[in-house]
mmCIF file of C-alpha atoms in Angstrom:
data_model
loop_
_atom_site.group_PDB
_atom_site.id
_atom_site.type_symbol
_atom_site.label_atom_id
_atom_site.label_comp_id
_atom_site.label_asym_id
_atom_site.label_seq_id
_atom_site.Cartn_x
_atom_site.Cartn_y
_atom_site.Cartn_z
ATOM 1 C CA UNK A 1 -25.629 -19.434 -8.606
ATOM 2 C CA UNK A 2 -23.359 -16.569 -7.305
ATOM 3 C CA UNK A 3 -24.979 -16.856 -3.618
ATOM 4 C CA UNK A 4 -23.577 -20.327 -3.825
ATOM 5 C CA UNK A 5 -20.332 -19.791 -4.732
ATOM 6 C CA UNK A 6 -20.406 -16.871 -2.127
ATOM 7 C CA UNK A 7 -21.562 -19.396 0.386
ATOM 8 C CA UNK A 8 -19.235 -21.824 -0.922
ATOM 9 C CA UNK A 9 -16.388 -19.176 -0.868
ATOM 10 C CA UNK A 10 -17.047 -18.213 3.097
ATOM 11 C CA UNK A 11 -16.670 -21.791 4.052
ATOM 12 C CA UNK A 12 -13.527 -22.437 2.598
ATOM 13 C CA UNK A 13 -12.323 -19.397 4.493
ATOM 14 C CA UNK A 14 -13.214 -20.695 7.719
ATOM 15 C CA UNK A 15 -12.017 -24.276 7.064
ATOM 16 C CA UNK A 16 -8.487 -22.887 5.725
ATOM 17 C CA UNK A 17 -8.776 -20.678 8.820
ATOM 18 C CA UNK A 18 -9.341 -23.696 11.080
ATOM 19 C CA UNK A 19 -6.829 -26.127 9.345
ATOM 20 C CA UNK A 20 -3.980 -23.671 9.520
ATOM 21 C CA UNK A 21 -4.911 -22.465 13.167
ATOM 22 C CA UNK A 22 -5.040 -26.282 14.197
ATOM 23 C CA UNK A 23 -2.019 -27.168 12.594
ATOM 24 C CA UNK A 24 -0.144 -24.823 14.002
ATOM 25 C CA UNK A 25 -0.860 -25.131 17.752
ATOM 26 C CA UNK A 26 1.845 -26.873 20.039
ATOM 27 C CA UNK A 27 0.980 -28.924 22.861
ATOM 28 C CA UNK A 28 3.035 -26.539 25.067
ATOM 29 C CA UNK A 29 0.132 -23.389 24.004
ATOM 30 C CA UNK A 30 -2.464 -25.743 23.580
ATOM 31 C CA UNK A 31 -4.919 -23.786 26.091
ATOM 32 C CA UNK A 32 -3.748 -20.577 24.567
ATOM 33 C CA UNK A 33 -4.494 -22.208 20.673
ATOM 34 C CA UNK A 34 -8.022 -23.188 22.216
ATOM 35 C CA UNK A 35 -8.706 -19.561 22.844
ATOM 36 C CA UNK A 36 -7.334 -18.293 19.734
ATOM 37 C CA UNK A 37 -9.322 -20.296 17.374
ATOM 38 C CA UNK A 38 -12.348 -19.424 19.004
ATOM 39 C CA UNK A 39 -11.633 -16.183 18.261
ATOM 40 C CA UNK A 40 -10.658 -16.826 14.887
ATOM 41 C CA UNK A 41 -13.795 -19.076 14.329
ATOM 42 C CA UNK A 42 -16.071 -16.121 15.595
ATOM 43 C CA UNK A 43 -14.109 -13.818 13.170
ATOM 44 C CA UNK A 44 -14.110 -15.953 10.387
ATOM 45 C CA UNK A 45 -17.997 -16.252 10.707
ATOM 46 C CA UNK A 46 -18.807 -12.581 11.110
ATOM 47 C CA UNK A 47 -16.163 -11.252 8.884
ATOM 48 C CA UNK A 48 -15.007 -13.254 6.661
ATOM 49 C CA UNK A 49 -16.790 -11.330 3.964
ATOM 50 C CA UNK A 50 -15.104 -8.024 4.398
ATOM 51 C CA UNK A 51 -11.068 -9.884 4.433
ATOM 52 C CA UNK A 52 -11.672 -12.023 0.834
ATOM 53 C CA UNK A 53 -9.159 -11.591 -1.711
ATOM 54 C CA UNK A 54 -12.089 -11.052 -4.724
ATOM 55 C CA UNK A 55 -14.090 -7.723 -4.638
ATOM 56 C CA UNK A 56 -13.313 -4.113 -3.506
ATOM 57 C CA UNK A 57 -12.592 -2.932 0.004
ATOM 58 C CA UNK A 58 -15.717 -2.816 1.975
ATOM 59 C CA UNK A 59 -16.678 -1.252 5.577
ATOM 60 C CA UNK A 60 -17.201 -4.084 7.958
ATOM 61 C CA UNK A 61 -20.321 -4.509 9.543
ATOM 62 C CA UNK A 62 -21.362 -3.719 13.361
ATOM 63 C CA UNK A 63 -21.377 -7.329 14.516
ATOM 64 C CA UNK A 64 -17.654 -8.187 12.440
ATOM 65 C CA UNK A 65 -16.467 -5.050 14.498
ATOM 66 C CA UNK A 66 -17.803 -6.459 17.831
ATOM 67 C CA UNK A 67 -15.937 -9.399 17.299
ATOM 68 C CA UNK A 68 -13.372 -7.471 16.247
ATOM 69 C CA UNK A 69 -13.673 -5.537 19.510
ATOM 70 C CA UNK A 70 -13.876 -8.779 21.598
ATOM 71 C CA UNK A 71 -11.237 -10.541 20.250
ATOM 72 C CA UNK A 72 -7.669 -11.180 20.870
ATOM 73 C CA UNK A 73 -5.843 -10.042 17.732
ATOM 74 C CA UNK A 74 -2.392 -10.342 17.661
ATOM 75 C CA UNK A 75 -3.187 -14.169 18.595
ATOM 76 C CA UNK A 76 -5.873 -14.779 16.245
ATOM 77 C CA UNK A 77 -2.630 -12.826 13.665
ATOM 78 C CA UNK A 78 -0.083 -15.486 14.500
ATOM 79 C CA UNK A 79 -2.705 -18.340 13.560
ATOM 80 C CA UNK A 80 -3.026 -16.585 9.697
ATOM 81 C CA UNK A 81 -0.780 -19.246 7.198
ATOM 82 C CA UNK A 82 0.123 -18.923 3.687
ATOM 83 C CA UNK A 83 -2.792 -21.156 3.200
ATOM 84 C CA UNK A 84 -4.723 -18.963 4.587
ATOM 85 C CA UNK A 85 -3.901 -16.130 2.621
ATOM 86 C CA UNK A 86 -4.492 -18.125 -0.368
ATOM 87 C CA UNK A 87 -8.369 -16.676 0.158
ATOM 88 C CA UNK A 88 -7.914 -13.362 2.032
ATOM 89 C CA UNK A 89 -6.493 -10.120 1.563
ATOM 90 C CA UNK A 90 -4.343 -9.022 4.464
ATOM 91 C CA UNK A 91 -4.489 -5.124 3.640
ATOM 92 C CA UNK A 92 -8.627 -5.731 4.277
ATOM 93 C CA UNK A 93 -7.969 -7.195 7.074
ATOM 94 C CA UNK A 94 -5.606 -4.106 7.832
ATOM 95 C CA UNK A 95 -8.867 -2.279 6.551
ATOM 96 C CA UNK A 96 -11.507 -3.875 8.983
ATOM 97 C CA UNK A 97 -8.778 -3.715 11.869
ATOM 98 C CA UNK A 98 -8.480 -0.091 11.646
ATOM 99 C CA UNK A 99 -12.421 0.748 10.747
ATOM 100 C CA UNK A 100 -13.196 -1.575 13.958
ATOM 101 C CA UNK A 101 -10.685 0.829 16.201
ATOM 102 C CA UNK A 102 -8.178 -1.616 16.527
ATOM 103 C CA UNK A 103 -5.110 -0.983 14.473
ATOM 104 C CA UNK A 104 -2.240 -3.424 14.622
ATOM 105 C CA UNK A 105 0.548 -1.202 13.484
ATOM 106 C CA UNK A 106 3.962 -2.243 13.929
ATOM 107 C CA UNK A 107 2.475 -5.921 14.183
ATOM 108 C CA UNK A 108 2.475 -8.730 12.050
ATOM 109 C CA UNK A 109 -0.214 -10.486 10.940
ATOM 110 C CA UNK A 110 0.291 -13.714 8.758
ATOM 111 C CA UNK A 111 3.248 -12.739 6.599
ATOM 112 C CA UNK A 112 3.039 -9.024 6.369
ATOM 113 C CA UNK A 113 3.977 -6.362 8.856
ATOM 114 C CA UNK A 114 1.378 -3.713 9.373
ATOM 115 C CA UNK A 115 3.681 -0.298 9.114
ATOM 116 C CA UNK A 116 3.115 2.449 11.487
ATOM 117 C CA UNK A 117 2.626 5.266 8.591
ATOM 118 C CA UNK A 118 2.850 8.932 9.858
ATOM 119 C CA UNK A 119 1.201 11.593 7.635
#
């Protein structure tokens, strides 16, 4: 029963990822909004997981960092709705940015700004 609600779980993620991406592409970026939500949809499949509101902070895995890596995330950022972050947890996704080796500080991603913070 809980590997079904986890299943059930990671798709919702990925269709309130896909809704809110489609919904908020213009016809004037359209080719750009093509190429972010493929790189949303390969994030949301390899790492949705490690960005869900319920559970503790958890290392991503090598293949969510390679998307990570691949992707183009300051797009894939300005696709994230309030919808969206109904299900996830932006400070993992600040979590699996950084672990990955690609920090967004001083960007915003869905409705927070990631802080540069200076020890």
């Amino acid at each position: 029963m809980a590997v079904l609600n986890l299943i059930i779980i990671n798709y919702i993620v990925l269709a309130v990822f896909a809704i809110s991406a489609i919904s908020s592409i213009s016809r004037d970026n359209l080719v750009l909004g093509q190429a972010c939500q493929a790189d949303l949809n390969r994030l949301a499949s390899q790492c949705a997981s490690f960005v869900r509101k319920q559970g503790p902070v958890v290392d991503p895995s090598q293949a969510c960092c390679g998307v990570v890596k691949s992707v183009d995330v300051p797009c894939v950022c300005k696709l994230i709705t309030k919808e969206a972050e109904r299900f996830i947890d932006l400070g993992k996704v600040a979590h699996v940015l950084d672990f990955c080796g690609k920090p967004l500080h001083g960007m915003k991603c869905g409705t927070i700004f990631l802080k540069v913070i200076i020890p």
